[in-house]
mmCIF file of C-alpha atoms in Angstrom:
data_model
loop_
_atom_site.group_PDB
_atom_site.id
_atom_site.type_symbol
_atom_site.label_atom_id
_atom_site.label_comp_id
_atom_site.label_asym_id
_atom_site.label_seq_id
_atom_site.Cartn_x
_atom_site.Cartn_y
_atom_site.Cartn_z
ATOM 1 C CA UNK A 11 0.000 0.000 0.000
ATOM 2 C CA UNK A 12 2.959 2.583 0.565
ATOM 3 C CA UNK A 13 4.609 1.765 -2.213
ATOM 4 C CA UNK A 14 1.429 2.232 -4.403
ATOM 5 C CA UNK A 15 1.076 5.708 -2.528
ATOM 6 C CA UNK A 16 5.052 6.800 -3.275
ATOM 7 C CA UNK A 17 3.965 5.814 -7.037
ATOM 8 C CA UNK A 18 1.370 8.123 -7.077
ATOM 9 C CA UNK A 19 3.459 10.893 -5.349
ATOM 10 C CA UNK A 20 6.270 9.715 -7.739
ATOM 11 C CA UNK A 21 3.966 10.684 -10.524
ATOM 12 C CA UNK A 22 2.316 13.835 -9.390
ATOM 13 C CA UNK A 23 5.934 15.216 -8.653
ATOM 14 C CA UNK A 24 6.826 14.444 -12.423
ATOM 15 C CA UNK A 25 3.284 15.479 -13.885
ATOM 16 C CA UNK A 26 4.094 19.063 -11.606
ATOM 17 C CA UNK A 27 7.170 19.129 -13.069
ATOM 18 C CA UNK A 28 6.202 18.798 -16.807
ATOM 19 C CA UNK A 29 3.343 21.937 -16.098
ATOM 20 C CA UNK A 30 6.282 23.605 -14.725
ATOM 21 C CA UNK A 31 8.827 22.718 -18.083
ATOM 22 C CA UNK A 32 5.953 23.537 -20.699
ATOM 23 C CA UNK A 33 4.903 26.699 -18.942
ATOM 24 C CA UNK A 34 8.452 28.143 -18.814
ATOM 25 C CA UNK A 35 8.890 27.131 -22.415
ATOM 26 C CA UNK A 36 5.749 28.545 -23.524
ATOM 27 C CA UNK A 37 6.859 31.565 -21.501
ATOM 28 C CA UNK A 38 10.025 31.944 -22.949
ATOM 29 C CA UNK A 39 8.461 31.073 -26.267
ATOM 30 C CA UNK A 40 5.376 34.153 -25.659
ATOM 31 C CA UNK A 41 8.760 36.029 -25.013
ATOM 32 C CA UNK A 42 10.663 35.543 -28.051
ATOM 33 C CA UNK A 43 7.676 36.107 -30.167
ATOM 34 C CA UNK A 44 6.836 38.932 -28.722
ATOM 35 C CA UNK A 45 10.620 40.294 -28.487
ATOM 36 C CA UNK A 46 10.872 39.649 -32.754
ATOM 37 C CA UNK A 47 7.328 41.316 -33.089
ATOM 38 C CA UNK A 48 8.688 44.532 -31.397
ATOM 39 C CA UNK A 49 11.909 43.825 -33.449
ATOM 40 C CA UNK A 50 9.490 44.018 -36.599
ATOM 41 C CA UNK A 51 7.866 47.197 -35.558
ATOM 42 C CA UNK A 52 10.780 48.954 -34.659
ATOM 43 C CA UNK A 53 12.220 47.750 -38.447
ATOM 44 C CA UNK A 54 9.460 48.958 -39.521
ATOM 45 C CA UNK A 55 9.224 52.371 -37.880
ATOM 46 C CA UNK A 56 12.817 52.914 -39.261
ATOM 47 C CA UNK A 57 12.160 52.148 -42.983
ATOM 48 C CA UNK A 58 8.784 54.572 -42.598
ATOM 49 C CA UNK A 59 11.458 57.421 -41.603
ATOM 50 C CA UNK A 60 14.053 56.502 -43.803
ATOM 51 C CA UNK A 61 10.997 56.573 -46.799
ATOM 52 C CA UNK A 62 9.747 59.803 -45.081
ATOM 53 C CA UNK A 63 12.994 61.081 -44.538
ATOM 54 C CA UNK A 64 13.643 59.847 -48.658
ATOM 55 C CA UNK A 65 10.768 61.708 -49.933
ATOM 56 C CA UNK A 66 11.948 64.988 -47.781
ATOM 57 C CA UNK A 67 14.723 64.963 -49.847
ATOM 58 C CA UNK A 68 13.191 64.352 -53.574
ATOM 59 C CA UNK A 69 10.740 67.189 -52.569
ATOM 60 C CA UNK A 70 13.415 69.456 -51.042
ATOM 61 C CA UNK A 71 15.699 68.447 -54.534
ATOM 62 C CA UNK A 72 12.743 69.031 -56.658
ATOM 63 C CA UNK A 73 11.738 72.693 -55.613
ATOM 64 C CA UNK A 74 15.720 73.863 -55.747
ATOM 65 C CA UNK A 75 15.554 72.357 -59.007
ATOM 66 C CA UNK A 76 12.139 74.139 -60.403
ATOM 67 C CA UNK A 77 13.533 77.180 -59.463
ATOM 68 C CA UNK A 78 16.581 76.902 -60.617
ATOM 69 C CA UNK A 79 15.347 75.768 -64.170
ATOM 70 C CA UNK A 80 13.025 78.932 -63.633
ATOM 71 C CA UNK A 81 15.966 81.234 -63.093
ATOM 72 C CA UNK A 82 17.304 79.451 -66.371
ATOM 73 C CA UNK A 83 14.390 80.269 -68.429
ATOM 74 C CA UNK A 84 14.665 83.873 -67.260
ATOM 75 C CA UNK A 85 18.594 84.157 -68.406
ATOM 76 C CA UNK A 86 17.068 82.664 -71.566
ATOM 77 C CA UNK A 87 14.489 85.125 -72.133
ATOM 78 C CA UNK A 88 16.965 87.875 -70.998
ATOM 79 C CA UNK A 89 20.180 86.859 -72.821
ATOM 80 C CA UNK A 90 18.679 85.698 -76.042
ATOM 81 C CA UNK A 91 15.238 87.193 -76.753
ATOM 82 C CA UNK A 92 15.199 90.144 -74.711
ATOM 83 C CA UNK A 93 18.927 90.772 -76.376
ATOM 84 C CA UNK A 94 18.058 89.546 -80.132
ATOM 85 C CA UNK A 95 14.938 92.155 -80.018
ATOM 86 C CA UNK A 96 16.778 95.021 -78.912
ATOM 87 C CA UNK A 97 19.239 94.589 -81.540
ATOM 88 C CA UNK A 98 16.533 94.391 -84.251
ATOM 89 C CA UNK A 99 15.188 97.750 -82.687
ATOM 90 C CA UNK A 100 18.524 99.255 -83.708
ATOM 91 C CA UNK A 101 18.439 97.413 -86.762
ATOM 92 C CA UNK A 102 14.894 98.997 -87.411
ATOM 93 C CA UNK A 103 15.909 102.404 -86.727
ATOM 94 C CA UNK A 104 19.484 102.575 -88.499
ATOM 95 C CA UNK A 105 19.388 99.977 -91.347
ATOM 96 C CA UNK A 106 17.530 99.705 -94.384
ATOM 97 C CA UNK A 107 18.578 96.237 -95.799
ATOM 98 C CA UNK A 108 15.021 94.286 -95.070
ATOM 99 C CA UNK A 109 16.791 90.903 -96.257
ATOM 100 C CA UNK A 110 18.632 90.978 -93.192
ATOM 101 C CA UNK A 111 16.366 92.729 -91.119
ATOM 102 C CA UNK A 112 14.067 89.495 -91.516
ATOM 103 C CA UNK A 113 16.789 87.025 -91.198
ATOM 104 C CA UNK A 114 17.701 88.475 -87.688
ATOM 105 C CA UNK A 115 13.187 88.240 -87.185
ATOM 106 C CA UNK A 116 13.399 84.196 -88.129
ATOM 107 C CA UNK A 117 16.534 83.800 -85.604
ATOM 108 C CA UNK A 118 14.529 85.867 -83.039
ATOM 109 C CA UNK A 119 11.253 83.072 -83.531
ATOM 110 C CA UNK A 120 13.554 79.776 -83.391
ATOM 111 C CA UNK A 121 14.465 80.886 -80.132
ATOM 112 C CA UNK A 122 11.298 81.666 -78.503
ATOM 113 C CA UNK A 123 9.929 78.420 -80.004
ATOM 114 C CA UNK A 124 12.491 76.421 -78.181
ATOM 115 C CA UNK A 125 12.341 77.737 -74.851
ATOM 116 C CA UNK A 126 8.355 77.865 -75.230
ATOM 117 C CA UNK A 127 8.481 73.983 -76.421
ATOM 118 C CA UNK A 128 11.047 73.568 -73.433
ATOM 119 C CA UNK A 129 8.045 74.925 -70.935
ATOM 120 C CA UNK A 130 5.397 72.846 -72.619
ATOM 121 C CA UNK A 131 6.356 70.230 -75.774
ATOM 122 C CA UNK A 132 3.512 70.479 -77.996
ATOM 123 C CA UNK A 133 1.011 67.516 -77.991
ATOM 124 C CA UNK A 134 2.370 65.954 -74.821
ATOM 125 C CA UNK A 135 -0.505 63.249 -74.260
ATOM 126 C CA UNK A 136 -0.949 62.507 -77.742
ATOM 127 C CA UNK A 137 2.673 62.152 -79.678
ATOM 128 C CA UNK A 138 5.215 59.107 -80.070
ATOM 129 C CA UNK A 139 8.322 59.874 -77.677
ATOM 130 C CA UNK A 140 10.492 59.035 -80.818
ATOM 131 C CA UNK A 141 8.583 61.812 -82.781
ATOM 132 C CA UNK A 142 8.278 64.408 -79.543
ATOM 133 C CA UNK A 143 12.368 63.660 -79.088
ATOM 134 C CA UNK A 144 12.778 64.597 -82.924
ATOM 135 C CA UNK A 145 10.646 67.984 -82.827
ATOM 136 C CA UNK A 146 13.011 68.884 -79.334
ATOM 137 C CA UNK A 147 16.291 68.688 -81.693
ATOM 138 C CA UNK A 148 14.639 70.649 -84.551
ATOM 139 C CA UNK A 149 14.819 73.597 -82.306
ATOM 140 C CA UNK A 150 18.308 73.465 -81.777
ATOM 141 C CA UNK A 151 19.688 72.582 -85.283
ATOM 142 C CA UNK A 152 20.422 76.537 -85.595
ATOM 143 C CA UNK A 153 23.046 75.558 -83.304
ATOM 144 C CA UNK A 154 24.417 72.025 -84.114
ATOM 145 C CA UNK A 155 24.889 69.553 -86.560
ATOM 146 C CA UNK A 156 22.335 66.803 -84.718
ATOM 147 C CA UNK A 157 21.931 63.139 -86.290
ATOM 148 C CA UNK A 158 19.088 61.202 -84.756
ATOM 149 C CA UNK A 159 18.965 57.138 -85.459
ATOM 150 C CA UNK A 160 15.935 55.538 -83.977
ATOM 151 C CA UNK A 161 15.256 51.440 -83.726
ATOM 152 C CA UNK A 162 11.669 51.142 -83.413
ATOM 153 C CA UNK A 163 11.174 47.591 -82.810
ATOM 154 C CA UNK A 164 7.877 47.953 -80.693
ATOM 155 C CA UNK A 165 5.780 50.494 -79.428
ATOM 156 C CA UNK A 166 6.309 51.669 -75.773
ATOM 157 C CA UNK A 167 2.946 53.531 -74.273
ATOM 158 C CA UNK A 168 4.275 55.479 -72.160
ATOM 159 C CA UNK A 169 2.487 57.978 -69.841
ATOM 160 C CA UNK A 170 2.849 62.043 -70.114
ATOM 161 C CA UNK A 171 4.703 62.257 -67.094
ATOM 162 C CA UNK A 172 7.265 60.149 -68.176
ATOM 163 C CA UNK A 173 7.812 61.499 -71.240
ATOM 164 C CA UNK A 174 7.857 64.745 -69.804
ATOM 165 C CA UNK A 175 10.715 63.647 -67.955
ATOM 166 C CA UNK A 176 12.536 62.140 -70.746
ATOM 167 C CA UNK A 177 12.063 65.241 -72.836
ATOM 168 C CA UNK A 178 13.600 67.214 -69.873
ATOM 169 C CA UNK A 179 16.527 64.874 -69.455
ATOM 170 C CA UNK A 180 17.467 65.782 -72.693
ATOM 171 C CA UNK A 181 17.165 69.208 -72.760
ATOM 172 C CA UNK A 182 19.424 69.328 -69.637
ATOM 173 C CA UNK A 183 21.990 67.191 -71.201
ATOM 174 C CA UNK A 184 21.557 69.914 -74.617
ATOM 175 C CA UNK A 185 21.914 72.933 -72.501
ATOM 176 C CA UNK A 186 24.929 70.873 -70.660
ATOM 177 C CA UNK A 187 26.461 70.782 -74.168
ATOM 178 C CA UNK A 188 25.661 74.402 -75.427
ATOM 179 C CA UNK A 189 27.233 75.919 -71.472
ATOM 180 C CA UNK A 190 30.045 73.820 -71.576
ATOM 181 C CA UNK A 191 31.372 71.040 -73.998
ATOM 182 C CA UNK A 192 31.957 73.385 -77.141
ATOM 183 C CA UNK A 193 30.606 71.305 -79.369
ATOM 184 C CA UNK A 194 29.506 71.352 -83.367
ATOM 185 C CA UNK A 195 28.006 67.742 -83.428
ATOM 186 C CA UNK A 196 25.793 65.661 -81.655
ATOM 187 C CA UNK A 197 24.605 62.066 -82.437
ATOM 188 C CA UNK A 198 21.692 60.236 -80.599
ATOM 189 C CA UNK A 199 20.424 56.950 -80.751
ATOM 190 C CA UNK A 200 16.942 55.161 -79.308
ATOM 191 C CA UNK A 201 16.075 52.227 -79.379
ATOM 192 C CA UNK A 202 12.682 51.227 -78.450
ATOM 193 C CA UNK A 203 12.376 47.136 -77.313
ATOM 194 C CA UNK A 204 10.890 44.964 -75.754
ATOM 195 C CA UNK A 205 13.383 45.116 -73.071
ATOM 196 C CA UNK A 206 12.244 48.989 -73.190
ATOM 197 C CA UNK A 207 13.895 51.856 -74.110
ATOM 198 C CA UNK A 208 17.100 53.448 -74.201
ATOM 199 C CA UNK A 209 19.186 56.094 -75.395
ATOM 200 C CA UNK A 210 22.644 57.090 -75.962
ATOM 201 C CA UNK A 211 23.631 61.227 -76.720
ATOM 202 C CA UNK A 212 27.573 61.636 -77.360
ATOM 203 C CA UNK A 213 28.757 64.895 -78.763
ATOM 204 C CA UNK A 214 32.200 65.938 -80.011
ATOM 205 C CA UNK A 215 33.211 68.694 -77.558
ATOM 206 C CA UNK A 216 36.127 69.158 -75.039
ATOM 207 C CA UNK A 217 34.975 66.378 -72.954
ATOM 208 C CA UNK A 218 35.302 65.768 -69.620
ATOM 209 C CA UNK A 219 38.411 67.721 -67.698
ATOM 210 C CA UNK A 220 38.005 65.998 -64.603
ATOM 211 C CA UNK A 221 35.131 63.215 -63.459
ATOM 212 C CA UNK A 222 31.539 64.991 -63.789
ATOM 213 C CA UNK A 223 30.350 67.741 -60.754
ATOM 214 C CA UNK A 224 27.648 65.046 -59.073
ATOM 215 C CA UNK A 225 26.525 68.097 -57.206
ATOM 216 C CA UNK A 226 25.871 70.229 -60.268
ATOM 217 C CA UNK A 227 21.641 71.400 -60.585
ATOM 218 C CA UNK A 228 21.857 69.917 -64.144
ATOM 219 C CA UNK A 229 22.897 66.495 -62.751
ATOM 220 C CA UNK A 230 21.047 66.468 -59.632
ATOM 221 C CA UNK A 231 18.096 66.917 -62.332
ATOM 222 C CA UNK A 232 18.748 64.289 -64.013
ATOM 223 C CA UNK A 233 19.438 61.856 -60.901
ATOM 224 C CA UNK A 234 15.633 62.756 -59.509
ATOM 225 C CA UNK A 235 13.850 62.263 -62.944
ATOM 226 C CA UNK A 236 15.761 58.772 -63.731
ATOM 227 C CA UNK A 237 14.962 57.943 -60.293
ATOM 228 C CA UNK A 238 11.337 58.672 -60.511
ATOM 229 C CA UNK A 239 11.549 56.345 -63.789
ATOM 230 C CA UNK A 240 13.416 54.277 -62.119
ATOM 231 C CA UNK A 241 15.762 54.067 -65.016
ATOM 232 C CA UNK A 242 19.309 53.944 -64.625
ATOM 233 C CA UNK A 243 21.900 56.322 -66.581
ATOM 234 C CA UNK A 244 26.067 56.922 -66.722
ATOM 235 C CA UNK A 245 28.351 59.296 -68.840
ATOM 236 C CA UNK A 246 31.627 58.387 -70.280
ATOM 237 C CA UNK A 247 34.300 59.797 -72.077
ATOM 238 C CA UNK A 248 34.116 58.985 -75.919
ATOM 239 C CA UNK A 249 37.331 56.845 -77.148
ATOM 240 C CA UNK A 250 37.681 59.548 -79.542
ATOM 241 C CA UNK A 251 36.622 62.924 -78.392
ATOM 242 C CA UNK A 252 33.219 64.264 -76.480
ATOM 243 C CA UNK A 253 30.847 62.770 -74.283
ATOM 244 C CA UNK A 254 28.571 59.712 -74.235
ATOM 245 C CA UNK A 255 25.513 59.876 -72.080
ATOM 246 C CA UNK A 256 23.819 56.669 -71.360
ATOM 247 C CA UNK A 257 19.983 56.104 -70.342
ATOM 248 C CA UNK A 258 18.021 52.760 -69.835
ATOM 249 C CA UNK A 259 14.836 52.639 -68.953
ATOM 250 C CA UNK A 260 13.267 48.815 -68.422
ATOM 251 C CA UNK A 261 9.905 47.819 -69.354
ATOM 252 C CA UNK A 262 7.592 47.454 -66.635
#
């Protein structure tokens, strides 16, 4: 009879025992979960600042660049039409020769039509970015000797924001060329695929002195637009003279 009754207090010890292991594990386990569930949060918490802290900095870049491209347009307007009228005034009053007189009017249009079509390309929403690329060049041929090569393999729809920022891409990298790379030529390619498109600009100017000013406003441009196309660019010195600009941006 005792030893029956130790049995039973053998047991009861070990059943007590068990309760005790699985509550401490389930403890420990309630624990951990609830140690890599804060873990999560606080991961999470940190990628909504960095995201917040992200998008601070595209805004921040984007108004320093809209106003810089607006104190651009005004040195446009100022050094180019503002100056080209004021010498056909002159012209007016102290020549007679109309031939010229109207050549110096047709100079004066081609460049208000370029930096109007560089404020707003005509037919945004309805025009191919192949032809809408074509018409931007035609306003600077005054300037430049400008071959254009396009392989059309498919058609891309692509929405008027992002052509919008294409078109301004390039006119960056064209008023790049006209401030600084004293150039005659320029040769672009694009290449529409099924990959998507992409685009290479090289011109035959000085070329890079040193490795390209990150920091510049025309390049910090550039960087947010690509970005918010989430296309991927690079510039390299030509083997021969100039620079190459490189653009990709994958199909979706």
């Amino acid at each position: 009879m005792q030893h029956t009754w130790q049995n039973e207090n053998t047991i009861l010890i070990w059943f007590v025992i068990g309760l005790i292991l699985v509550l401490i594990i389930s403890i420990a386990f309630i624990i951990l979960l609830k140690a890599n569930h804060n873990k999560h949060i606080d991961n999470q918490q940190k990628i909504k600042v960095l995201n917040q802290q992200h998008h601070q900095k595209l805004q921040l870049s984007s108004v320093n660049i809209q106003e810089k491209e607006r104190q651009r347009i005004g040195s446009d307007l100022h050094d180019s039409v503002i100056n080209a009228l004021n010498i056909l005034f002159l012209q007016s009053q102290a020549e007679k020769n109309e031939t010229h007189l109207v050549d110096s009017i047709q100079e004066t249009i081609l460049l208000t039509r370029r930096i109007s079509h560089g404020l707003n390309p005509p037919l945004l929403a309805y025009a191919a970015i192949d032809h809408l690329i074509k018409d931007l060049f035609q306003q600077w041929h005054v300037f430049y000797t400008i071959q254009v090569y396009i392989a059309k393999q498919v058609v891309i729809e692509l929405s008027e924001e992002q052509k919008m920022h294409l078109l301004r891409i390039i006119q960056e990298l064209m008023n790049n060329i006209h401030k600084h790379a004293q150039a005659s030529q320029i040769d672009f390619h694009l290449r529409l695929s099924k990959q998507g498109l992409a685009f290479s600009m090289q011109d035959n100017g000085i070329g890079f002195s040193s490795k390209p000013d990150y920091k510049g406003i025309g390049l910090q441009n550039i960087q947010l637009r690509a970005d918010l196309l989430k296309a991927t660019f690079k510039y390299k010195q030509s083997s021969s003279m100039g620079i190459v600009f490189l653009f990709v941006l994958p199909q979706n």
